[in-house]
Each structure stands twice: as structure tokens, then as C-alpha cells.
Coordinates of C-alpha atoms in Angstrom, one line a residue:
Chain A
M7 CA -19.1 52.5 69.6
G8 CA -16.6 50.6 68.0
S9 CA -18.6 48.7 65.6
Y10 CA -19.0 51.8 63.4
D11 CA -15.3 52.7 63.2
E12 CA -14.6 51.7 59.6
V13 CA -18.3 53.0 58.3
S14 CA -18.4 55.7 55.8
D15 CA -19.9 58.7 56.8
S16 CA -22.4 58.4 53.6
H17 CA -23.2 55.0 54.5
L18 CA -23.5 56.3 58.3
A19 CA -26.0 59.3 57.2
E20 CA -27.8 56.6 55.4
L21 CA -28.3 53.8 58.6
A22 CA -29.3 57.0 60.9
S23 CA -31.8 58.1 58.1
S24 CA -33.4 54.7 58.1
G25 CA -34.1 55.1 62.2
E26 CA -30.3 53.9 63.3
L27 CA -29.4 56.6 65.9
E28 CA -26.3 54.8 67.1
A29 CA -25.5 55.6 63.2
F30 CA -25.8 59.3 63.7
D31 CA -24.3 59.5 67.1
E32 CA -21.0 58.3 65.9
L33 CA -21.3 60.7 63.0
V34 CA -21.8 63.3 66.0
R35 CA -18.9 61.8 67.5
R36 CA -17.0 62.7 64.3
Y37 CA -17.5 65.9 63.6
H38 CA -18.9 67.5 66.9
R39 CA -15.3 69.1 67.7
K40 CA -14.8 70.2 64.4
V41 CA -18.4 72.3 64.5
Y42 CA -17.3 73.1 67.7
A43 CA -14.1 74.9 67.3
L44 CA -15.6 77.0 64.1
A45 CA -19.0 78.2 65.9
S46 CA -16.7 79.3 68.9
N47 CA -14.1 80.7 67.2
M48 CA -16.6 82.2 65.0
L49 CA -18.9 83.5 68.1
K50 CA -16.5 83.5 70.7
D51 CA -19.3 82.1 73.5
H52 CA -19.4 78.5 74.3
D53 CA -23.2 78.5 75.2
A54 CA -23.8 80.1 72.0
A55 CA -21.3 77.8 70.0
D56 CA -22.9 74.7 71.5
D57 CA -26.5 76.1 70.8
I58 CA -25.2 76.1 67.2
C59 CA -23.7 72.8 67.4
Q60 CA -27.4 71.2 68.7
E61 CA -29.3 73.2 66.2
A62 CA -26.8 71.9 63.1
F63 CA -27.3 68.3 64.1
M64 CA -30.5 68.2 64.7
R65 CA -30.8 70.2 61.4
A66 CA -29.2 67.4 59.8
Y67 CA -30.8 64.8 61.3
R68 CA -34.4 66.1 60.2
A69 CA -32.5 66.7 56.9
L70 CA -31.2 62.8 56.9
G71 CA -33.5 61.5 54.2
R72 CA -32.3 64.2 51.8
F73 CA -28.8 63.7 52.0
R74 CA -27.4 63.1 48.9
K75 CA -25.9 59.9 48.5
G76 CA -21.8 60.4 47.9
A77 CA -21.7 63.9 49.4
S78 CA -19.2 64.6 51.9
F79 CA -21.6 64.9 55.3
Y80 CA -18.6 67.1 57.2
T81 CA -18.9 69.8 54.1
W82 CA -22.9 69.6 54.9
I83 CA -22.2 69.7 58.6
Y84 CA -20.2 73.0 57.9
R85 CA -22.3 74.5 56.0
I86 CA -25.1 74.2 58.4
A87 CA -23.4 75.5 61.5
T88 CA -21.9 78.1 58.6
N89 CA -25.3 79.4 58.0
L90 CA -26.1 79.1 61.7
C91 CA -23.3 81.3 62.9
L92 CA -24.0 84.1 60.4
N93 CA -27.5 84.1 60.9
Y94 CA -26.6 84.1 64.8
L95 CA -24.1 87.2 64.3
R96 CA -26.5 89.0 61.8
D97 CA -29.3 88.2 64.4
R98 CA -27.6 89.7 67.5
K99 CA -25.3 91.7 66.2
R100 CA -22.8 91.6 68.8
L101 CA -20.0 89.2 70.0
V102 CA -19.8 87.5 73.5
R103 CA -16.2 87.5 74.5
M104 CA -15.4 84.4 75.7
E105 CA -13.4 85.1 78.9
E106 CA -11.2 82.4 79.5
A107 CA -10.3 82.2 76.0
P108 CA -6.9 84.1 75.9
A109 CA -5.3 82.1 79.2
A110 CA -6.5 78.7 77.3
A111 CA -4.7 79.2 74.3
L112 CA -1.7 79.7 76.2
S113 CA 1.0 77.1 76.5
L114 CA 2.3 76.2 80.5
S115 CA 5.9 76.3 79.5
D116 CA 5.6 80.4 78.4
S117 CA 6.9 82.5 81.0
Q118 CA 4.7 85.1 82.6
E119 CA 5.6 87.8 81.0
D120 CA 5.6 86.0 77.3
C121 CA 1.9 85.0 78.7
A122 CA 1.0 88.5 79.2
E123 CA 2.2 89.8 75.6
R124 CA 0.4 86.1 74.0
G125 CA -2.4 87.4 75.6
E126 CA -2.6 90.8 74.5
L127 CA -1.7 89.9 70.8
I128 CA -4.6 87.0 71.0
E129 CA -6.9 90.2 72.1
K130 CA -5.6 92.5 69.5
V131 CA -6.5 89.4 67.0
N132 CA -9.9 88.9 68.1
E133 CA -11.2 92.1 67.9
A134 CA -9.1 92.7 64.5
L135 CA -11.3 89.6 63.7
E136 CA -14.6 90.9 65.0
A137 CA -14.0 93.9 63.1
I138 CA -14.1 92.5 59.4
H139 CA -17.2 91.8 57.8
P140 CA -18.4 88.3 58.7
K141 CA -18.1 86.5 55.6
Y142 CA -14.7 87.0 54.9
R143 CA -13.7 86.0 58.5
I144 CA -15.8 82.7 58.1
A145 CA -13.7 82.0 55.3
L146 CA -11.0 82.7 56.8
L147 CA -11.4 80.5 59.6
L148 CA -12.4 77.7 57.6
R149 CA -9.0 77.7 56.1
V150 CA -6.8 78.4 58.6
N151 CA -8.0 77.0 61.9
E152 CA -10.2 74.4 60.3
G153 CA -8.1 73.9 57.4
L154 CA -10.7 73.2 54.6
S155 CA -9.3 73.7 50.7
Y156 CA -10.9 76.2 49.0
A157 CA -12.9 73.7 47.1
E158 CA -14.6 72.6 50.4
I159 CA -14.8 75.9 51.5
S160 CA -16.6 76.8 48.4
E161 CA -18.9 73.9 48.8
V162 CA -19.4 75.1 52.8
L163 CA -20.3 77.9 52.1
G164 CA -22.4 77.8 48.9
I165 CA -20.4 80.2 46.6
P166 CA -17.7 79.9 43.9
K167 CA -13.9 79.3 44.5
G168 CA -12.7 82.1 42.9
T169 CA -14.9 84.0 45.3
V170 CA -13.4 82.2 48.3
M171 CA -10.1 83.0 47.4
S172 CA -11.1 86.7 47.0
R173 CA -12.8 86.7 50.5
I174 CA -9.9 85.2 52.1
S175 CA -7.3 87.6 50.6
R176 CA -9.5 90.6 51.6
A177 CA -9.8 89.1 55.1
R178 CA -5.9 89.1 55.2
E179 CA -5.6 92.2 53.7
S180 CA -7.9 93.8 56.2
L181 CA -6.5 91.5 59.6
K182 CA -3.1 93.4 58.1
S183 CA -4.0 97.0 58.2
L184 CA -6.2 96.6 61.2
L185 CA -3.2 94.8 63.3
E186 CA -0.5 97.1 61.9
Chain B
M20 CA 4.2 88.5 36.0
E21 CA 3.4 92.0 37.6
H22 CA 4.8 92.9 40.8
S23 CA 0.7 93.9 41.5
E24 CA -0.8 90.4 40.3
I25 CA 1.7 88.9 42.7
K26 CA 0.4 90.8 45.3
N27 CA -2.8 89.2 44.4
L28 CA -1.5 85.4 44.5
L29 CA 0.2 85.7 47.8
S30 CA -2.3 84.6 49.4
P31 CA -3.9 81.3 47.6
Y32 CA -0.3 80.6 47.5
L33 CA -0.2 80.7 51.0
D34 CA -3.0 78.3 51.3
G35 CA -1.7 76.1 48.3
E36 CA -4.4 76.6 45.9
L37 CA -2.1 77.9 43.0
G38 CA -1.2 75.5 40.0
E39 CA 2.2 74.6 39.0
T40 CA 2.8 77.4 36.4
E41 CA 1.5 80.4 39.2
V42 CA 3.4 78.7 41.9
R43 CA 6.8 79.0 39.8
A44 CA 6.1 82.4 38.6
L45 CA 5.7 83.9 41.9
E46 CA 8.7 81.8 43.5
D47 CA 10.8 83.4 40.8
H48 CA 9.3 87.0 42.0
L49 CA 9.8 86.2 45.3
S50 CA 13.6 85.8 45.0
Q51 CA 13.9 88.7 43.3
C52 CA 11.4 91.4 45.3
A53 CA 12.1 92.0 49.0
E54 CA 8.7 93.9 49.5
C55 CA 6.9 91.0 48.0
A56 CA 8.7 88.4 50.4
A57 CA 8.4 90.5 53.5
R58 CA 4.4 90.7 52.4
L59 CA 4.3 86.7 52.3
D60 CA 6.1 86.9 55.9
A61 CA 3.7 89.0 57.3
L62 CA 0.9 87.2 56.2
K63 CA 2.1 83.6 57.4
A64 CA 2.7 85.4 60.7
L65 CA -0.9 86.8 60.4
D66 CA -2.3 83.2 60.2
G67 CA -0.1 82.2 63.1
S68 CA -1.6 84.7 65.2
V69 CA -5.1 83.5 64.0
Q70 CA -4.4 80.2 64.8
M71 CA -3.6 81.3 68.3
T72 CA -7.4 82.5 68.7
R73 CA -8.2 78.7 68.5
L74 CA -10.8 78.0 71.2
K75 CA -11.0 74.8 72.2
T76 CA -11.9 74.5 76.0
P77 CA -15.2 73.8 76.8
P78 CA -16.0 73.1 80.1
E79 CA -14.9 69.4 81.2
G80 CA -17.3 66.7 80.0
Y81 CA -19.2 68.6 77.5
F82 CA -17.4 66.9 74.5
E83 CA -18.6 63.6 76.3
F84 CA -22.2 64.7 77.4
F85 CA -23.0 66.5 74.1
P86 CA -24.2 62.9 72.0
A87 CA -26.5 62.4 74.8
K88 CA -28.0 65.3 75.0
L89 CA -28.5 65.7 71.4
R90 CA -30.5 62.2 71.5
A91 CA -32.3 63.5 74.7
R92 CA -33.3 66.5 72.4
I93 CA -34.0 64.8 69.0
R94 CA -36.4 61.9 71.3
S95 CA -37.9 65.0 73.1
E96 CA -38.9 66.4 69.0
G97 CA -40.2 63.4 68.2
R98 CA -42.5 63.2 70.8
A99 CA -43.3 66.7 69.7
F100 CA -43.6 65.9 66.4
R101 CA -46.3 62.7 67.3
S102 CA -47.9 65.7 69.7
I103 CA -48.7 67.4 66.4
Q104 CA -50.0 65.0 65.1
R105 CA -52.5 64.2 68.0
V106 CA -53.4 67.7 68.6
E107 CA -53.9 68.0 65.2
A108 CA -56.5 65.2 65.4
R109 CA -57.8 66.8 68.0
L110 CA -58.4 69.6 66.2
A111 CA -59.9 67.9 63.3
R112 CA -62.4 66.5 66.1
V113 CA -62.8 69.6 67.4
R114 CA -63.5 71.1 64.1
V115 CA -66.2 68.0 63.5
G116 CA -67.7 68.6 67.1
A117 CA -68.2 72.5 66.5
T118 CA -70.0 72.1 63.2
V119 CA -72.5 69.8 64.3
F120 CA -73.1 71.7 67.3
V121 CA -73.3 74.6 65.1
V122 CA -75.9 73.0 63.4
L123 CA -77.4 71.6 66.3
M124 CA -77.8 75.3 67.8
A125 CA -78.7 76.7 64.4
F126 CA -81.7 74.3 64.4
G127 CA -82.5 75.3 67.7
I128 CA -82.4 78.9 67.2
G129 CA -84.4 78.6 63.7
V130 CA -86.9 77.4 65.6
I131 CA -87.0 79.9 68.4
Y132 CA -86.7 82.5 65.7
G133 CA -89.1 81.3 63.9
Q134 CA -91.7 80.6 67.0
R135 CA -90.9 84.2 67.5
G136 CA -94.5 86.3 67.8
L137 CA -96.5 83.3 68.4
P138 CA -98.6 83.7 71.1
V139 CA -96.3 82.5 74.4
K140 CA -97.9 83.2 77.6
R141 CA -94.7 82.4 79.9
P142 CA -92.4 82.0 80.1
R143 CA -91.6 84.6 77.0
F144 CA -87.8 83.5 77.5
S145 CA -88.0 79.5 76.6
P146 CA -85.7 78.6 73.7
I147 CA -88.2 76.1 72.9
P148 CA -92.0 76.8 73.6
L149 CA -93.6 74.6 76.4
A150 CA -95.7 71.8 74.9
S151 CA -98.5 72.2 76.9
R152 CA -99.2 75.7 75.9
Q153 CA -98.5 75.8 72.1
P154 CA -98.0 73.0 69.5
A155 CA -94.5 74.0 68.6
L156 CA -93.4 70.3 69.6
G157 CA -96.4 68.9 68.8
H158 CA -95.1 68.7 65.2
V159 CA -91.5 67.3 66.1
V160 CA -92.4 63.8 67.6
R161 CA -95.4 61.7 66.5
D162 CA -96.6 58.7 67.5
R163 CA -94.2 55.9 65.9
A164 CA -97.1 54.0 64.4
D165 CA -98.1 57.0 62.4
V166 CA -94.9 57.4 60.6
S167 CA -93.8 54.6 57.6
E168 CA -90.1 53.6 57.2
E169 CA -89.4 55.5 54.2
E170 CA -91.1 58.8 56.0
E171 CA -88.7 57.9 59.0
L172 CA -85.7 57.6 57.5
E173 CA -86.1 61.0 55.4
S174 CA -87.2 63.0 58.7
T175 CA -84.8 62.1 61.0
D176 CA -82.9 65.3 61.8
L177 CA -79.6 65.6 63.2
V178 CA -80.4 65.1 67.3
G179 CA -82.4 61.8 66.2
S180 CA -86.0 63.1 66.9
R181 CA -88.4 62.5 63.7
I182 CA -90.0 65.4 62.1
S183 CA -92.9 65.4 60.6
K184 CA -92.8 67.2 56.8
E185 CA -96.3 68.8 57.4
P186 CA -97.5 69.7 60.5
A187 CA -100.8 70.6 61.3
G188 CA -101.2 74.4 61.7
A189 CA -97.9 75.3 59.9
A190 CA -99.6 77.3 56.7
E191 CA -101.2 79.0 59.5
E192 CA -98.1 80.0 61.4
I193 CA -96.6 81.0 58.1
E194 CA -99.0 83.0 56.9
V195 CA -99.2 84.9 60.5
R196 CA -95.5 85.5 60.1
E197 CA -95.5 86.5 56.9
K198 CA -97.8 89.4 57.9
R199 CA -95.3 90.4 60.1
G200 CA -92.2 90.6 57.8
E201 CA -90.5 87.5 59.4
P202 CA -88.4 85.0 57.8
R203 CA -90.4 82.0 55.7
V204 CA -89.8 79.1 58.0
V205 CA -91.9 76.0 58.1
P206 CA -92.2 74.4 61.5
G207 CA -90.3 71.2 61.2
D208 CA -88.3 72.0 58.3
V209 CA -84.7 71.6 59.5
T210 CA -83.0 73.1 56.1
E211 CA -84.7 75.8 56.0
A212 CA -84.7 77.1 60.3
V213 CA -81.0 76.4 59.6
K214 CA -80.5 78.3 57.0
V215 CA -82.4 81.3 58.3
A216 CA -80.7 80.7 61.8
A217 CA -77.3 80.9 60.0
S218 CA -77.4 84.3 58.9
P219 CA -75.5 86.7 61.1
D220 CA -78.6 89.1 61.4
A221 CA -80.8 85.8 63.0
Y222 CA -78.2 84.7 65.2
D223 CA -77.3 87.9 66.5
E224 CA -80.8 89.0 67.0
S225 CA -81.6 85.6 68.6
R226 CA -78.7 85.8 70.9
S227 CA -79.4 89.3 72.1
A228 CA -83.0 88.5 73.1
R229 CA -82.1 85.5 75.0
E230 CA -79.7 87.1 76.6
E231 CA -82.0 90.0 77.5
D232 CA -84.5 88.0 78.5
A233 CA -82.1 86.0 80.4
E234 CA -80.7 88.8 82.6
G235 CA -84.3 90.1 82.7
V236 CA -86.3 87.4 84.1
T237 CA -83.9 85.6 86.1
G238 CA -82.3 89.1 87.6
G239 CA -79.8 87.8 90.1
W240 CA -82.0 84.8 90.2
A241 CA -79.1 81.6 90.0
A242 CA -80.8 78.7 88.2
P243 CA -79.8 76.3 90.8
S244 CA -81.7 77.4 93.8
G245 CA -84.2 78.0 90.9
L246 CA -84.4 73.8 90.7
E247 CA -84.6 73.9 94.5
I248 CA -87.1 76.2 94.6
A249 CA -89.0 74.2 91.7
G250 CA -89.4 71.4 94.3
E251 CA -86.1 69.2 94.7
K252 CA -85.8 71.1 98.3
K253 CA -89.3 71.0 99.9
G254 CA -88.7 67.1 99.2
E255 CA -91.8 67.2 96.6
A256 CA -92.4 66.1 93.4
A257 CA -91.3 69.0 91.1
D258 CA -93.9 70.1 88.7
P259 CA -92.1 69.4 85.2
E260 CA -93.3 72.9 83.6
E261 CA -91.4 74.8 86.4
V262 CA -88.3 72.1 86.3
Y263 CA -88.6 72.8 82.5
T264 CA -88.5 76.5 83.3
V265 CA -86.0 76.6 86.0
A266 CA -83.7 74.7 83.2
N267 CA -84.3 77.1 80.7
L268 CA -83.0 79.7 83.1
A269 CA -79.6 77.6 83.7
Q270 CA -79.4 77.3 80.0
L271 CA -79.6 80.9 79.8
Q272 CA -77.3 81.7 82.5
R273 CA -75.0 78.7 80.2
D274 CA -74.6 76.5 83.6
Y275 CA -75.3 73.9 80.9
D276 CA -74.8 70.9 83.5
K277 CA -77.3 72.6 85.5
A278 CA -79.6 72.5 82.5
I279 CA -79.3 68.9 81.1
D280 CA -80.2 67.8 84.8
G281 CA -83.0 69.9 85.0
Y282 CA -84.2 68.6 81.7
A283 CA -83.4 65.0 82.5
R284 CA -85.4 65.0 85.4
V285 CA -88.2 66.6 83.3
V286 CA -87.8 63.5 80.9
E287 CA -88.0 61.2 84.0
T288 CA -91.0 62.6 85.5
S289 CA -93.1 62.7 82.4
P290 CA -92.2 60.5 79.9
G291 CA -93.8 60.3 76.5
T292 CA -95.2 64.0 77.1
E293 CA -94.2 67.0 74.6
L294 CA -93.0 68.4 77.2
A295 CA -90.6 65.4 77.6
A296 CA -89.5 65.2 74.0
G297 CA -89.1 69.0 74.1
A298 CA -86.5 68.6 77.0
Q299 CA -85.0 65.7 75.2
F300 CA -84.3 67.8 72.1
Q301 CA -82.8 70.4 74.4
I302 CA -80.3 67.8 76.4
N303 CA -79.1 66.9 73.0
V304 CA -78.4 70.6 71.9
L305 CA -76.5 70.9 75.6
K306 CA -74.9 67.9 75.5
A307 CA -73.1 69.2 72.3
A308 CA -72.4 72.4 73.7
V309 CA -70.7 70.8 76.6
D310 CA -68.8 68.6 74.1
T311 CA -67.6 72.3 72.5
R312 CA -66.6 73.2 76.3
D313 CA -64.6 70.4 76.7
A314 CA -63.2 71.1 73.7
A315 CA -61.9 74.5 75.0
E316 CA -60.4 72.6 77.7
T317 CA -58.5 70.9 74.9
L318 CA -57.4 73.6 73.3
R319 CA -56.3 75.1 76.8
E320 CA -54.3 72.2 77.0
S321 CA -53.3 72.2 73.5
A322 CA -52.0 76.1 74.1
E323 CA -49.7 75.5 77.3
M324 CA -48.1 72.6 75.5
W325 CA -47.4 74.5 72.6
E326 CA -46.5 77.4 74.8
E327 CA -43.9 75.2 76.9
Y328 CA -42.5 74.0 73.8
I329 CA -41.8 77.4 72.0
G330 CA -40.0 78.0 75.8
S331 CA -38.1 74.9 75.6
Y332 CA -36.6 75.5 71.9
P333 CA -37.2 79.0 71.3
R334 CA -34.4 78.2 67.7
S335 CA -36.2 75.2 66.5
D336 CA -37.3 75.1 63.4
L337 CA -40.7 73.6 64.9
V338 CA -41.6 77.5 66.6
P339 CA -43.5 78.6 63.4
T340 CA -45.4 75.7 63.5
A341 CA -45.5 75.6 67.5
C342 CA -46.6 79.5 67.4
D343 CA -49.3 78.6 65.0
F344 CA -51.2 76.0 67.1
Y345 CA -50.4 78.3 70.1
T346 CA -52.0 80.9 68.9
Q347 CA -54.9 79.2 66.9
A348 CA -55.7 77.2 70.2
L349 CA -56.2 80.7 72.1
Y350 CA -57.6 82.5 69.1
S351 CA -60.0 79.7 69.2
I352 CA -61.1 80.3 73.2
A353 CA -61.3 83.7 72.6
Q354 CA -63.7 83.4 70.1
K355 CA -65.6 81.0 71.8
T356 CA -65.9 83.0 74.9
Q357 CA -65.0 86.3 73.9
A358 CA -64.3 86.7 77.7
K359 CA -61.8 89.8 78.1
P360 CA -58.9 87.8 79.7
D361 CA -58.9 85.1 76.8
V362 CA -58.9 88.1 74.5
E363 CA -56.0 89.4 76.1
N364 CA -54.4 86.7 76.3
A365 CA -54.7 85.8 72.5
I366 CA -53.8 89.0 71.4
R367 CA -50.7 88.7 73.9
A368 CA -50.1 85.4 72.6
I369 CA -50.2 86.7 68.5
E370 CA -48.0 89.7 69.7
D371 CA -45.1 87.7 71.0
C372 CA -45.3 84.9 68.1
S373 CA -45.0 88.0 65.9
S374 CA -42.3 89.5 67.4
R375 CA -40.5 85.7 67.9
L376 CA -41.5 85.1 64.2
K377 CA -40.7 88.4 62.4
D378 CA -41.0 88.2 58.6
K379 CA -42.0 84.8 59.1
S380 CA -45.1 85.3 60.6
P381 CA -48.4 83.8 59.1
T382 CA -50.4 86.4 57.1
G383 CA -53.6 85.2 59.4
F384 CA -52.1 87.4 62.7
Q385 CA -53.3 90.7 61.3
D386 CA -56.4 89.4 60.8
K387 CA -57.1 87.8 64.1
L388 CA -55.9 90.8 65.9
K389 CA -58.0 92.7 63.9
E390 CA -61.2 90.6 65.1
L391 CA -59.7 90.5 68.7
K392 CA -59.4 94.0 69.5
K393 CA -62.9 94.5 67.8
Y394 CA -64.1 92.2 70.8
L395 CA -62.6 93.9 73.2
D396 CA -64.1 97.4 71.9
S397 CA -67.9 95.8 71.8

């Protein structure tokens, strides 16, 4: 939908809330990959990540009328998705491994031996990530994998910036000691 | 800056979240402290490892099809919202219908209850005593010419029959009943009749009496064959009183369609008589009952719809609402029929929804379960 390329997120949200579904489609196109990446990293399961994406966008759609003008749509959608992920983890209390994940993360140019080594490393890191508290894990993933600033993470998680800093530090410390 | 302080700043430093002064102080320290520099390198490597775990390989076409999938869900939810509105409107109609039904039944029962103990030769189970045997309906319908317009407006009852204020013989009836310690009901006084009939005791007594009557008298003699016995099968003109009796039996057996059919034949074959007026009254009451039965069908449809919705969208925000409608519909059915399968079905639904909603379960669930279990016990 080329006609929406230049339209800002908040204007798209406004258009969508007035019933223009195409405007909402554009928001979905802009942020679906990011939300999926976050959810799949958190949950390590495609189906669960897909459910989270659907639910996050549905919730955003239903609440568009309450979306604050000038607020950031992407931190808002991240926030919804993050809460859904945390709820999911709390409810399920288990993670389902995405079997193809390690292989998919490998580069084709690597030798088989390297692949095996990297596969093992990824496996270990995944295990360590799963072992740390989801609150710390999500803060770390939002920073390291999604590239969000502390201010953005603070908005997404609804916690002060200082807490973001300490959660990320603790996540790194925990991971480091688990991998040593 | 102390070594221990530096350790805490390594993580935000890596993330580019420190102020200029802190960055300068930290970099000074790092140039002199191998331990902290090694620690920083380890953290950088750790981030690299975490980045390797990024998963970005959903099934082929997933991202392309996602917007369409979401749109379908938005549309379907829009339909569900509209369905909620429709069901709410339907339930509102059902409630109005049920209220009218209860009032009508209460009136009918009030009349019956008020008449109990009066000399009835036969049939002893007749909810409305037959006109030819006693004056029960004699005061219900009078010749139009005898009633002034004002009086007519005042005395028009819910089913459109006209009721006189002071029926002949009313005082005597009241006296007889009072001697027996029965409730004071003026024949034809709808308000009082409804009040008395609406009391749980009166209702239970009346209902159980009617059920006993039905069992005792019919003894397996089904109303449809009764209608045949009344003359239809023999190809003879049926005796209206017999047809009334058989229609009455059908009513007691809750075969409302047959009962309406029988009463309609009475109205048709003996127009202008008190018997026909009684039959017409019964038709009006029974039609309200049939409406309620149809309402039960609507409730069943509604329950099925919500069950399907819950199954299809178990994670939707609407699930609590859907559970509420679903259980309410089944609960209403169980209340109406009190049949074991309906009661068990409602219990199962409430238990399922309770475990699904957990602490979000409506508080009314427990009360409903208690009441339903009472039905099972009784």
C-alpha cells in the first residue's frame, strides 16, 4: 500500500481508529517482523510467537481509540507483546524449543565443524537465557536483539530507566556466570 | 571512580547509555585496569552470543500472509461483536417474554388456586374449571353490551379477556375459602390472584398438584390418542367438553401444541359459550408458553454459538464475555427444563469456564452451580 509510505505511525493509528483498515494493515506491515522477532526470541516457538503477534495486534486494534496522539506506536505494540509474552511464560511455565532455530542462525559459509560448534554454543546460550528470570531476559532481548534504548525499554516495560539498567546488568551477569 | 562502581557501569557503557563524564571516567579506568577491560570484552562476546540466538525463520510466506490473517480475525470479531448485540437484544426479548409468561401463568395458577376446594365434579385436574359445571369463567367474560367503555378499560386483563370487578357469587366463594383457611382471592381480581400465585408455596403446591393429577388421571394415556378418542378418529362431531378435557390432558403432559389444537377446536365448535371463553384463555396462556419454549431454542442456539467462539478464539479478550453468555444460556435452559441432561450440561459448562477464567470467573458461577446441583439432588 504505497500511498501510506509517508504517513506517520500516529496518523496511521488515527486513520485506523476511524475505520480505515488499510491504515492498520500498514502498521502491521511495519511492525510485525519486530514483534515476531521479540516473541519468537522470548518463547522459542513459532506457533506461540504467531499467537502473540495476532493477539498483540488485535489488542492494539481494539484499543486504537485510546491510543494517545503523538505516542510511539512501536513502543506501544512492543509493550503489549511483551506483556503477552510474560503472561504466556507465566501461564505455561515452560518453553517449547524451536527445533530448526540453531541451524537457521548459521551462515552457509561456515564449515560443518564450525556449524556444529556454533550450534552447540547457541544451544547453551538458549539454555542460559531460559534459566534467567523472564523479566531480566526480556529487558536484555529488547536491548541486544531489538536495539531499543533504555528510555524505550522503560516505556515498553512500564518501569523506570534505572530499573531497566539494573535488569539488563543483572541479566548479563547471570548469563555470564551460567555460561562460564 | 572505584573499581566496584566501574563494574556496575560496564553494562550501560556497552549500551551507550552513560553520560559524557561517566564515559570519560570509565575509559580512563579501563586503560589502566586489565580485569575490567577483560570483563567488558566478555560482556561484548556475550551480547554476540545472544544475538546468535535470534530466530527469524518462520515458515515460508508467514509474514506475507499475516496481515490477511489478522484482517480475517478483525472481521470475524466484528461479527462476534454484532452477534453479542443481537444476542443481548434477543435475551432482552426473551426476558420480556418470560416475564409476560410468568405473569400469565401466575394469573392462571392464581385462578386455579383460588378455585381449589370448590365443588368440581370432573375433571378434577382441570386448571380452568369447565364453564358448564361451575361459574368460574362466568365472571370472566360478560356480554360486551353490559360493560361501559371506562369499565372495559379498567378491567382488561393481560390476555385481553375482560374481567368484571364484582363477579356474582364472589362473596360466598371468599367466605367458603376463608373458612377453610385458604388465601383470600376474589375471582376475577387479577392483582390479588397474581400475588397469591406468585408466592413460592402457592406455585409449588399448585404445580405438584397438577403434576400428580396429570400422572394419576392420564396413567399413560397420551393426549394425542385422547384427542382421537374425543371423536376425531371416529369421524363424529367431538363433544366440546371432551375435547376440552383432552386438551387439558395434553397441557398437563406439556404437549402444548396439541393442547392449543384441542382448545382451538373448542373455540371453533362452541362459539360464544363460556367453555369457548375458557378455551381461548388457555390458548393465550399456552401461546406464551410456546413462545418461551421457542425462546429456549434461541438460548440453545446462543449457547452453541458462544461455545464455538470460545473454542475458536480461546485467547480472545472476549472469552470472559463469551463464557458469561454461554453459561447463562445453558443455565437458563436448565432452570426452565430442570431436566437432568440440561442441568448436567450447564454444570459442565460453568466448571469448564471457571477453570478457563480462573480468578476472572464471575462470582455468580458458584451460586449457579449450587442451584443446579440442588436440581440434581431433588
